[in-house]
Amino acid sequence: MISLGFVTLYPNQEKGYATELAKRAPDFGIQLFRFTPTSIEPASEMIQGEKYNTISHTWEKSLFEIPTYLYDRCFYSEDEVSKKSQPIMNWLKRRPGNLFLGQGLPSKWEIYKILSQDETLSPYIPSTEQALSSPTILRTLMKKHQLILKPEKGSMGKGIIGLFLHQDYVEAIYKDANQLKKQQFTTRRDLKKWLDMIISNQPYLSQTYLPLHDADNRPFDIRILLQKNRHGAWIEQGRGIRLGLPEHLISNLGGGGETHSFESWTEKMSFNQRQLLSDNIHTIINRLPEVLEKHFDPLFELGVDLGLTKDGAIWILDTNSKPGRKVVIETSPEQEESLYTTLLQYCTHLHST
């Protein structure tokens, strides 16, 4: 049988997702294993993980060799587990005899440099620069009056900051422990000191602020999930709307946002607005995976986040090589089965090529 490893930072992360894959895996000649990077024994390269028992329908502790195919669902932060796990995952990616379903993407800055140079995609890319120092950020803020700061390697909306220049002060809006925070700075010195502290922890990007809020001042975006099918060709698995909390900067679902179907949300638009949006989305999703794979490593799936401003302009906000499935499952539940079988079919495709 084909051996497929489902890799997460913590033992019970995404266990439900792995279980649904494991139930269906034998139909494709696949045996599914679950493990964490730190569960690999360095000397023997054996793993103390879990193997799915298709008779009892349970996960059982098991000692096994590193599976041939690996599905990377590791989401890194600044914690100790991440610091220990990331070098191990990098080693696995270099190890002969292993093949990842998708290799992942580099930093947001590396992605920006490539996409902004592409003739088809550049009109959809917000102006972005590296936030190398607090004076650089302040100069840009004085010029543009509104800015978004994003961690270069951030995910799930963590660490995003909005800076807004008012007549007598600068307001910073951000999330801390899932709470919306607003901080005002009346002196340049205090703001500079605060920014120095922020960018000393991790590299940041400075991006044009886009007004991506609805009539109720709730941020929203369009999430599209793309995956490769049994032939290795890109297909769209679904699209939906993510709607965030009032006054927040982004519509991340982990922070209390909600989903809406794309169809119900676009019903309010005129025919011409819908057609223009549809044409732009078609252009983006047909070109984006091709460009990313041309310059970076092969991918299996891609979450594409698009923003739409009141003037009808559409923007590529983020590209995520480890996307969630919540938007598709909640807005197009009939697609859930396909999310499991497509992954298994793609694994068999890799095995046969």
GROMACS .gro file of C-alpha atoms in nm:
model
  353
    1MET     CA    1   0.000   0.000   0.000
    2ILE     CA    2   0.097   0.363  -0.044
    3SER     CA    3   0.204   0.516   0.288
    4LEU     CA    4   0.083   0.872   0.353
    5GLY     CA    5   0.181   1.072   0.661
    6PHE     CA    6  -0.042   1.348   0.803
    7VAL     CA    7   0.200   1.581   0.985
    8THR     CA    8   0.097   1.837   1.250
    9LEU     CA    9   0.287   2.022   1.524
   10TYR     CA   10   0.070   1.878   1.801
   11PRO     CA   11  -0.060   1.518   1.832
   12ASN     CA   12  -0.434   1.595   1.813
   13GLN     CA   13  -0.427   1.884   1.567
   14GLU     CA   14  -0.680   1.841   1.283
   15LYS     CA   15  -0.751   1.487   1.405
   16GLY     CA   16  -1.104   1.498   1.261
   17TYR     CA   17  -0.972   1.587   0.916
   18ALA     CA   18  -0.711   1.311   0.931
   19THR     CA   19  -0.975   1.060   1.043
   20GLU     CA   20  -1.202   1.136   0.747
   21LEU     CA   21  -0.906   1.088   0.512
   22ALA     CA   22  -0.805   0.765   0.688
   23LYS     CA   23  -1.157   0.617   0.653
   24ARG     CA   24  -1.143   0.659   0.277
   25ALA     CA   25  -0.772   0.589   0.223
   26PRO     CA   26  -0.795   0.208   0.176
   27ASP     CA   27  -1.026   0.260  -0.126
   28PHE     CA   28  -0.728   0.427  -0.293
   29GLY     CA   29  -0.467   0.176  -0.176
   30ILE     CA   30  -0.338   0.417   0.088
   31GLN     CA   31  -0.253   0.363   0.455
   32LEU     CA   32  -0.268   0.685   0.660
   33PHE     CA   33  -0.038   0.764   0.951
   34ARG     CA   34  -0.038   1.061   1.190
   35PHE     CA   35   0.269   1.205   1.359
   36THR     CA   36   0.449   1.519   1.470
   37PRO     CA   37   0.797   1.621   1.348
   38THR     CA   38   0.942   1.578   1.698
   39SER     CA   39   0.817   1.216   1.716
   40ILE     CA   40   1.084   1.105   1.465
   41GLU     CA   41   1.372   0.922   1.633
   42PRO     CA   42   1.691   1.087   1.496
   43ALA     CA   43   1.912   0.776   1.511
   44SER     CA   44   1.674   0.516   1.366
   45GLU     CA   45   1.450   0.756   1.167
   46MET     CA   46   1.154   0.557   1.302
   47ILE     CA   47   0.839   0.735   1.417
   48GLN     CA   48   0.633   0.692   1.732
   49GLY     CA   49   0.296   0.800   1.594
   50GLU     CA   50  -0.049   0.665   1.516
   51LYS     CA   51  -0.181   0.435   1.248
   52TYR     CA   52  -0.548   0.414   1.153
   53ASN     CA   53  -0.711   0.075   1.215
   54THR     CA   54  -0.975   0.033   0.944
   55ILE     CA   55  -1.144  -0.254   1.132
   56SER     CA   56  -1.192  -0.086   1.470
   57HIS     CA   57  -1.205   0.263   1.312
   58THR     CA   58  -0.964   0.400   1.570
   59TRP     CA   59  -0.616   0.547   1.579
   60GLU     CA   60  -0.363   0.316   1.741
   61LYS     CA   61  -0.017   0.400   1.872
   62SER     CA   62   0.237   0.254   1.632
   63LEU     CA   63   0.607   0.250   1.547
   64PHE     CA   64   0.664   0.295   1.174
   65GLU     CA   65   0.908   0.414   0.910
   66ILE     CA   66   0.876   0.763   0.764
   67PRO     CA   67   0.588   0.741   0.512
   68THR     CA   68   0.679   0.790   0.146
   69TYR     CA   69   0.423   1.069   0.094
   70LEU     CA   70   0.371   1.351   0.342
   71TYR     CA   71   0.090   1.602   0.391
   72ASP     CA   72   0.225   1.903   0.580
   73ARG     CA   73  -0.029   2.069   0.812
   74CYS     CA   74   0.223   2.240   1.040
   75PHE     CA   75   0.144   2.601   1.130
   76TYR     CA   76   0.445   2.770   1.284
   77SER     CA   77   0.461   3.051   1.538
   78GLU     CA   78   0.730   3.173   1.777
   79ASP     CA   79   0.683   2.893   2.032
   80GLU     CA   80   0.937   2.625   2.122
   81VAL     CA   81   0.753   2.345   1.942
   82SER     CA   82   0.767   2.545   1.616
   83LYS     CA   83   1.136   2.620   1.662
   84LYS     CA   84   1.213   2.250   1.710
   85SER     CA   85   0.978   2.125   1.438
   86GLN     CA   86   1.059   2.354   1.145
   87PRO     CA   87   1.420   2.232   1.096
   88ILE     CA   88   1.295   1.872   1.106
   89MET     CA   89   1.036   1.946   0.838
   90ASN     CA   90   1.302   2.117   0.627
   91TRP     CA   91   1.516   1.804   0.663
   92LEU     CA   92   1.223   1.585   0.554
   93LYS     CA   93   1.176   1.800   0.244
   94ARG     CA   94   1.539   1.738   0.148
   95ARG     CA   95   1.535   1.369   0.238
   96PRO     CA   96   1.557   1.137  -0.065
   97GLY     CA   97   1.262   0.903  -0.096
   98ASN     CA   98   1.006   1.142   0.050
   99LEU     CA   99   0.755   1.340  -0.149
  100PHE     CA  100   0.535   1.613  -0.003
  101LEU     CA  101   0.190   1.660  -0.158
  102GLY     CA  102   0.272   2.031  -0.155
  103GLN     CA  103   0.601   2.196  -0.068
  104GLY     CA  104   0.460   2.522   0.068
  105LEU     CA  105   0.531   2.885  -0.019
  106PRO     CA  106   0.809   3.125   0.088
  107SER     CA  107   0.756   3.456   0.269
  108LYS     CA  108   0.495   3.710   0.164
  109TRP     CA  109   0.773   3.939   0.038
  110GLU     CA  110   0.913   3.672  -0.196
  111ILE     CA  111   0.560   3.606  -0.326
  112TYR     CA  112   0.494   3.980  -0.371
  113LYS     CA  113   0.810   4.028  -0.578
  114ILE     CA  114   0.704   3.754  -0.819
  115LEU     CA  115   0.334   3.840  -0.849
  116SER     CA  116   0.393   4.215  -0.887
  117GLN     CA  117   0.615   4.146  -1.189
  118ASP     CA  118   0.359   3.931  -1.368
  119GLU     CA  119   0.178   4.121  -1.642
  120THR     CA  120  -0.156   3.951  -1.578
  121LEU     CA  121  -0.153   3.960  -1.197
  122SER     CA  122   0.026   4.289  -1.118
  123PRO     CA  123  -0.294   4.502  -1.146
  124TYR     CA  124  -0.442   4.296  -0.859
  125ILE     CA  125  -0.143   4.330  -0.621
  126PRO     CA  126  -0.154   4.604  -0.352
  127SER     CA  127   0.156   4.824  -0.333
  128THR     CA  128   0.388   4.664  -0.078
  129GLU     CA  129   0.735   4.732   0.065
  130GLN     CA  130   0.951   4.592   0.341
  131ALA     CA  131   0.906   4.769   0.674
  132LEU     CA  132   1.278   4.774   0.745
  133SER     CA  133   1.276   5.051   1.006
  134SER     CA  134   1.036   5.273   1.197
  135PRO     CA  135   1.146   5.589   1.005
  136THR     CA  136   1.062   5.407   0.678
  137ILE     CA  137   0.715   5.320   0.811
  138LEU     CA  138   0.656   5.674   0.937
  139ARG     CA  139   0.759   5.832   0.605
  140THR     CA  140   0.516   5.607   0.419
  141LEU     CA  141   0.241   5.681   0.672
  142MET     CA  142   0.291   6.059   0.635
  143LYS     CA  143   0.253   6.016   0.260
  144LYS     CA  144  -0.041   5.771   0.250
  145HIS     CA  145  -0.216   5.849   0.584
  146GLN     CA  146  -0.328   5.486   0.619
  147LEU     CA  147  -0.116   5.169   0.626
  148ILE     CA  148  -0.138   4.799   0.697
  149LEU     CA  149   0.159   4.622   0.854
  150LYS     CA  150   0.177   4.246   0.798
  151PRO     CA  151   0.432   3.994   0.927
  152GLU     CA  152   0.636   3.858   0.636
  153LYS     CA  153   0.578   3.502   0.752
  154GLY     CA  154   0.245   3.546   0.926
  155SER     CA  155  -0.065   3.334   0.883
  156MET     CA  156  -0.425   3.330   1.007
  157GLY     CA  157  -0.423   3.708   1.043
  158LYS     CA  158  -0.180   3.710   1.334
  159GLY     CA  159   0.024   4.024   1.392
  160ILE     CA  160  -0.157   4.250   1.144
  161ILE     CA  161  -0.161   4.619   1.241
  162GLY     CA  162  -0.349   4.914   1.092
  163LEU     CA  163  -0.192   5.261   1.122
  164PHE     CA  164  -0.415   5.566   1.068
  165LEU     CA  165  -0.287   5.924   1.064
  166HIS     CA  166  -0.525   6.179   1.220
  167GLN     CA  167  -0.469   6.551   1.270
  168ASP     CA  168  -0.320   6.529   1.620
  169TYR     CA  169  -0.236   6.162   1.665
  170VAL     CA  170  -0.173   5.825   1.500
  171GLU     CA  171  -0.407   5.538   1.583
  172ALA     CA  172  -0.287   5.178   1.577
  173ILE     CA  173  -0.550   4.904   1.547
  174TYR     CA  174  -0.459   4.540   1.604
  175LYS     CA  175  -0.568   4.221   1.779
  176ASP     CA  176  -0.423   4.092   2.101
  177ALA     CA  177  -0.546   3.758   2.239
  178ASN     CA  178  -0.845   3.785   2.000
  179GLN     CA  179  -0.941   4.124   2.145
  180LEU     CA  180  -0.953   4.436   1.924
  181LYS     CA  181  -0.705   4.693   2.054
  182LYS     CA  182  -0.684   5.062   1.965
  183GLN     CA  183  -0.383   5.263   2.072
  184GLN     CA  184  -0.323   5.634   2.015
  185PHE     CA  185   0.017   5.798   1.983
  186THR     CA  186   0.043   6.176   2.014
  187THR     CA  187   0.421   6.199   1.974
  188ARG     CA  188   0.648   6.070   1.702
  189ARG     CA  189   0.893   5.943   1.965
  190ASP     CA  190   0.634   5.717   2.135
  191LEU     CA  191   0.512   5.578   1.803
  192LYS     CA  192   0.868   5.515   1.683
  193LYS     CA  193   0.952   5.333   2.008
  194TRP     CA  194   0.642   5.113   1.974
  195LEU     CA  195   0.712   5.033   1.609
  196ASP     CA  196   1.076   4.949   1.687
  197MET     CA  197   0.955   4.696   1.941
  198ILE     CA  198   0.709   4.542   1.689
  199ILE     CA  199   0.950   4.504   1.397
  200SER     CA  200   1.237   4.382   1.616
  201ASN     CA  201   1.040   4.063   1.690
  202GLN     CA  202   0.989   3.961   1.326
  203PRO     CA  203   1.018   4.113   0.976
  204TYR     CA  204   0.714   4.311   0.860
  205LEU     CA  205   0.573   4.438   0.531
  206SER     CA  206   0.405   4.773   0.481
  207GLN     CA  207   0.105   4.767   0.248
  208THR     CA  208  -0.145   5.017   0.110
  209TYR     CA  209  -0.459   5.020   0.327
  210LEU     CA  210  -0.760   4.900   0.130
  211PRO     CA  211  -1.113   4.986   0.252
  212LEU     CA  212  -1.253   4.632   0.251
  213HIS     CA  213  -1.555   4.683   0.478
  214ASP     CA  214  -1.927   4.649   0.417
  215ALA     CA  215  -2.202   4.898   0.506
  216ASP     CA  216  -2.189   4.781   0.870
  217ASN     CA  217  -1.813   4.843   0.888
  218ARG     CA  218  -1.740   4.470   0.890
  219PRO     CA  219  -1.431   4.351   0.699
  220PHE     CA  220  -1.497   4.088   0.434
  221ASP     CA  221  -1.305   3.895   0.173
  222ILE     CA  222  -1.356   3.619  -0.082
  223ARG     CA  223  -1.185   3.287  -0.004
  224ILE     CA  224  -1.133   3.048  -0.296
  225LEU     CA  225  -0.996   2.698  -0.243
  226LEU     CA  226  -0.798   2.543  -0.527
  227GLN     CA  227  -0.661   2.187  -0.531
  228LYS     CA  228  -0.501   1.952  -0.780
  229ASN     CA  229  -0.713   1.661  -0.901
  230ARG     CA  230  -0.634   1.301  -0.995
  231HIS     CA  231  -0.462   1.420  -1.314
  232GLY     CA  232  -0.250   1.683  -1.137
  233ALA     CA  233  -0.458   1.968  -1.284
  234TRP     CA  234  -0.580   2.262  -1.076
  235ILE     CA  235  -0.954   2.274  -0.997
  236GLU     CA  236  -1.166   2.505  -0.786
  237GLN     CA  237  -1.323   2.327  -0.488
  238GLY     CA  238  -1.537   2.619  -0.375
  239ARG     CA  239  -1.557   2.984  -0.287
  240GLY     CA  240  -1.728   3.179  -0.012
  241ILE     CA  241  -1.735   3.505   0.179
  242ARG     CA  242  -1.561   3.555   0.513
  243LEU     CA  243  -1.721   3.834   0.718
  244GLY     CA  244  -1.535   3.967   1.021
  245LEU     CA  245  -1.637   4.160   1.330
  246PRO     CA  246  -1.723   4.535   1.316
  247GLU     CA  247  -1.421   4.768   1.311
  248HIS     CA  248  -1.174   4.479   1.285
  249LEU     CA  249  -0.910   4.490   1.012
  250ILE     CA  250  -0.955   4.143   0.867
  251SER     CA  251  -1.222   3.876   0.837
  252ASN     CA  252  -1.030   3.583   0.985
  253LEU     CA  253  -1.271   3.311   1.098
  254GLY     CA  254  -1.059   3.215   1.398
  255GLY     CA  255  -1.124   3.560   1.544
  256GLY     CA  256  -1.503   3.538   1.542
  257GLY     CA  257  -1.585   3.586   1.174
  258GLU     CA  258  -1.860   3.407   0.985
  259THR     CA  259  -1.912   3.262   0.640
  260HIS     CA  260  -2.166   3.342   0.368
  261SER     CA  261  -2.220   3.175   0.034
  262PHE     CA  262  -2.071   3.355  -0.262
  263GLU     CA  263  -2.401   3.330  -0.453
  264SER     CA  264  -2.615   3.490  -0.179
  265TRP     CA  265  -2.361   3.766  -0.128
  266THR     CA  266  -2.339   3.857  -0.499
  267GLU     CA  267  -2.720   3.862  -0.540
  268LYS     CA  268  -2.719   4.226  -0.428
  269MET     CA  269  -2.491   4.325  -0.715
  270SER     CA  270  -2.599   4.441  -1.056
  271PHE     CA  271  -2.549   4.205  -1.350
  272ASN     CA  272  -2.252   4.410  -1.475
  273GLN     CA  273  -2.088   4.410  -1.130
  274ARG     CA  274  -2.128   4.034  -1.100
  275GLN     CA  275  -1.990   3.980  -1.450
  276LEU     CA  276  -1.687   4.202  -1.387
  277LEU     CA  277  -1.615   4.027  -1.056
  278SER     CA  278  -1.652   3.684  -1.216
  279ASP     CA  279  -1.419   3.777  -1.502
  280ASN     CA  280  -1.153   3.909  -1.263
  281ILE     CA  281  -1.170   3.601  -1.040
  282HIS     CA  282  -1.142   3.376  -1.346
  283THR     CA  283  -0.832   3.565  -1.462
  284ILE     CA  284  -0.669   3.543  -1.117
  285ILE     CA  285  -0.729   3.177  -1.036
  286ASN     CA  286  -0.627   3.062  -1.383
  287ARG     CA  287  -0.296   3.247  -1.369
  288LEU     CA  288  -0.196   3.249  -1.001
  289PRO     CA  289  -0.108   2.879  -0.942
  290GLU     CA  290   0.087   2.869  -1.268
  291VAL     CA  291   0.301   3.168  -1.171
  292LEU     CA  292   0.365   3.043  -0.816
  293GLU     CA  293   0.470   2.697  -0.934
  294LYS     CA  294   0.689   2.842  -1.207
  295HIS     CA  295   0.900   3.029  -0.949
  296PHE     CA  296   0.859   2.819  -0.634
  297ASP     CA  297   0.817   2.453  -0.538
  298PRO     CA  298   0.518   2.240  -0.647
  299LEU     CA  299   0.191   2.283  -0.456
  300PHE     CA  300  -0.114   2.066  -0.396
  301GLU     CA  301  -0.363   2.323  -0.271
  302LEU     CA  302  -0.400   2.698  -0.247
  303GLY     CA  303  -0.627   2.927  -0.050
  304VAL     CA  304  -0.668   3.257  -0.237
  305ASP     CA  305  -0.803   3.556  -0.044
  306LEU     CA  306  -0.944   3.838  -0.256
  307GLY     CA  307  -1.057   4.182  -0.145
  308LEU     CA  308  -1.322   4.392  -0.318
  309THR     CA  309  -1.341   4.768  -0.267
  310LYS     CA  310  -1.649   4.986  -0.312
  311ASP     CA  311  -1.525   5.104  -0.652
  312GLY     CA  312  -1.529   4.745  -0.778
  313ALA     CA  313  -1.151   4.696  -0.771
  314ILE     CA  314  -1.041   4.344  -0.679
  315TRP     CA  315  -0.716   4.272  -0.494
  316ILE     CA  316  -0.514   3.961  -0.410
  317LEU     CA  317  -0.475   3.985  -0.033
  318ASP     CA  318  -0.307   3.656   0.045
  319THR     CA  319  -0.208   3.317  -0.096
  320ASN     CA  320  -0.198   3.030   0.151
  321SER     CA  321  -0.047   2.689   0.073
  322LYS     CA  322  -0.200   2.536   0.390
  323PRO     CA  323  -0.558   2.660   0.367
  324GLY     CA  324  -0.848   2.568   0.591
  325ARG     CA  325  -1.165   2.408   0.455
  326LYS     CA  326  -1.424   2.579   0.676
  327VAL     CA  327  -1.545   2.831   0.417
  328VAL     CA  328  -1.611   2.560   0.157
  329ILE     CA  329  -1.769   2.313   0.400
  330GLU     CA  330  -2.001   2.575   0.551
  331THR     CA  331  -2.106   2.738   0.225
  332SER     CA  332  -2.093   2.434  -0.007
  333PRO     CA  333  -2.142   2.126   0.216
  334GLU     CA  334  -2.196   1.909  -0.091
  335GLN     CA  335  -1.825   1.959  -0.168
  336GLU     CA  336  -1.700   1.809   0.160
  337GLU     CA  337  -1.659   1.457   0.023
  338SER     CA  338  -1.455   1.592  -0.267
  339LEU     CA  339  -1.213   1.759  -0.026
  340TYR     CA  340  -1.115   1.417   0.109
  341THR     CA  341  -1.117   1.215  -0.214
  342THR     CA  342  -0.931   1.477  -0.419
  343LEU     CA  343  -0.637   1.467  -0.181
  344LEU     CA  344  -0.621   1.087  -0.191
  345GLN     CA  345  -0.657   1.085  -0.569
  346TYR     CA  346  -0.373   1.334  -0.601
  347CYS     CA  347  -0.154   1.114  -0.381
  348THR     CA  348  -0.216   0.818  -0.614
  349HIS     CA  349  -0.139   1.048  -0.909
  350LEU     CA  350   0.202   1.131  -0.758
  351HIS     CA  351   0.263   0.761  -0.697
  352SER     CA  352   0.193   0.671  -1.060
  353THR     CA  353   0.409   0.944  -1.217
   0.00000   0.00000   0.00000
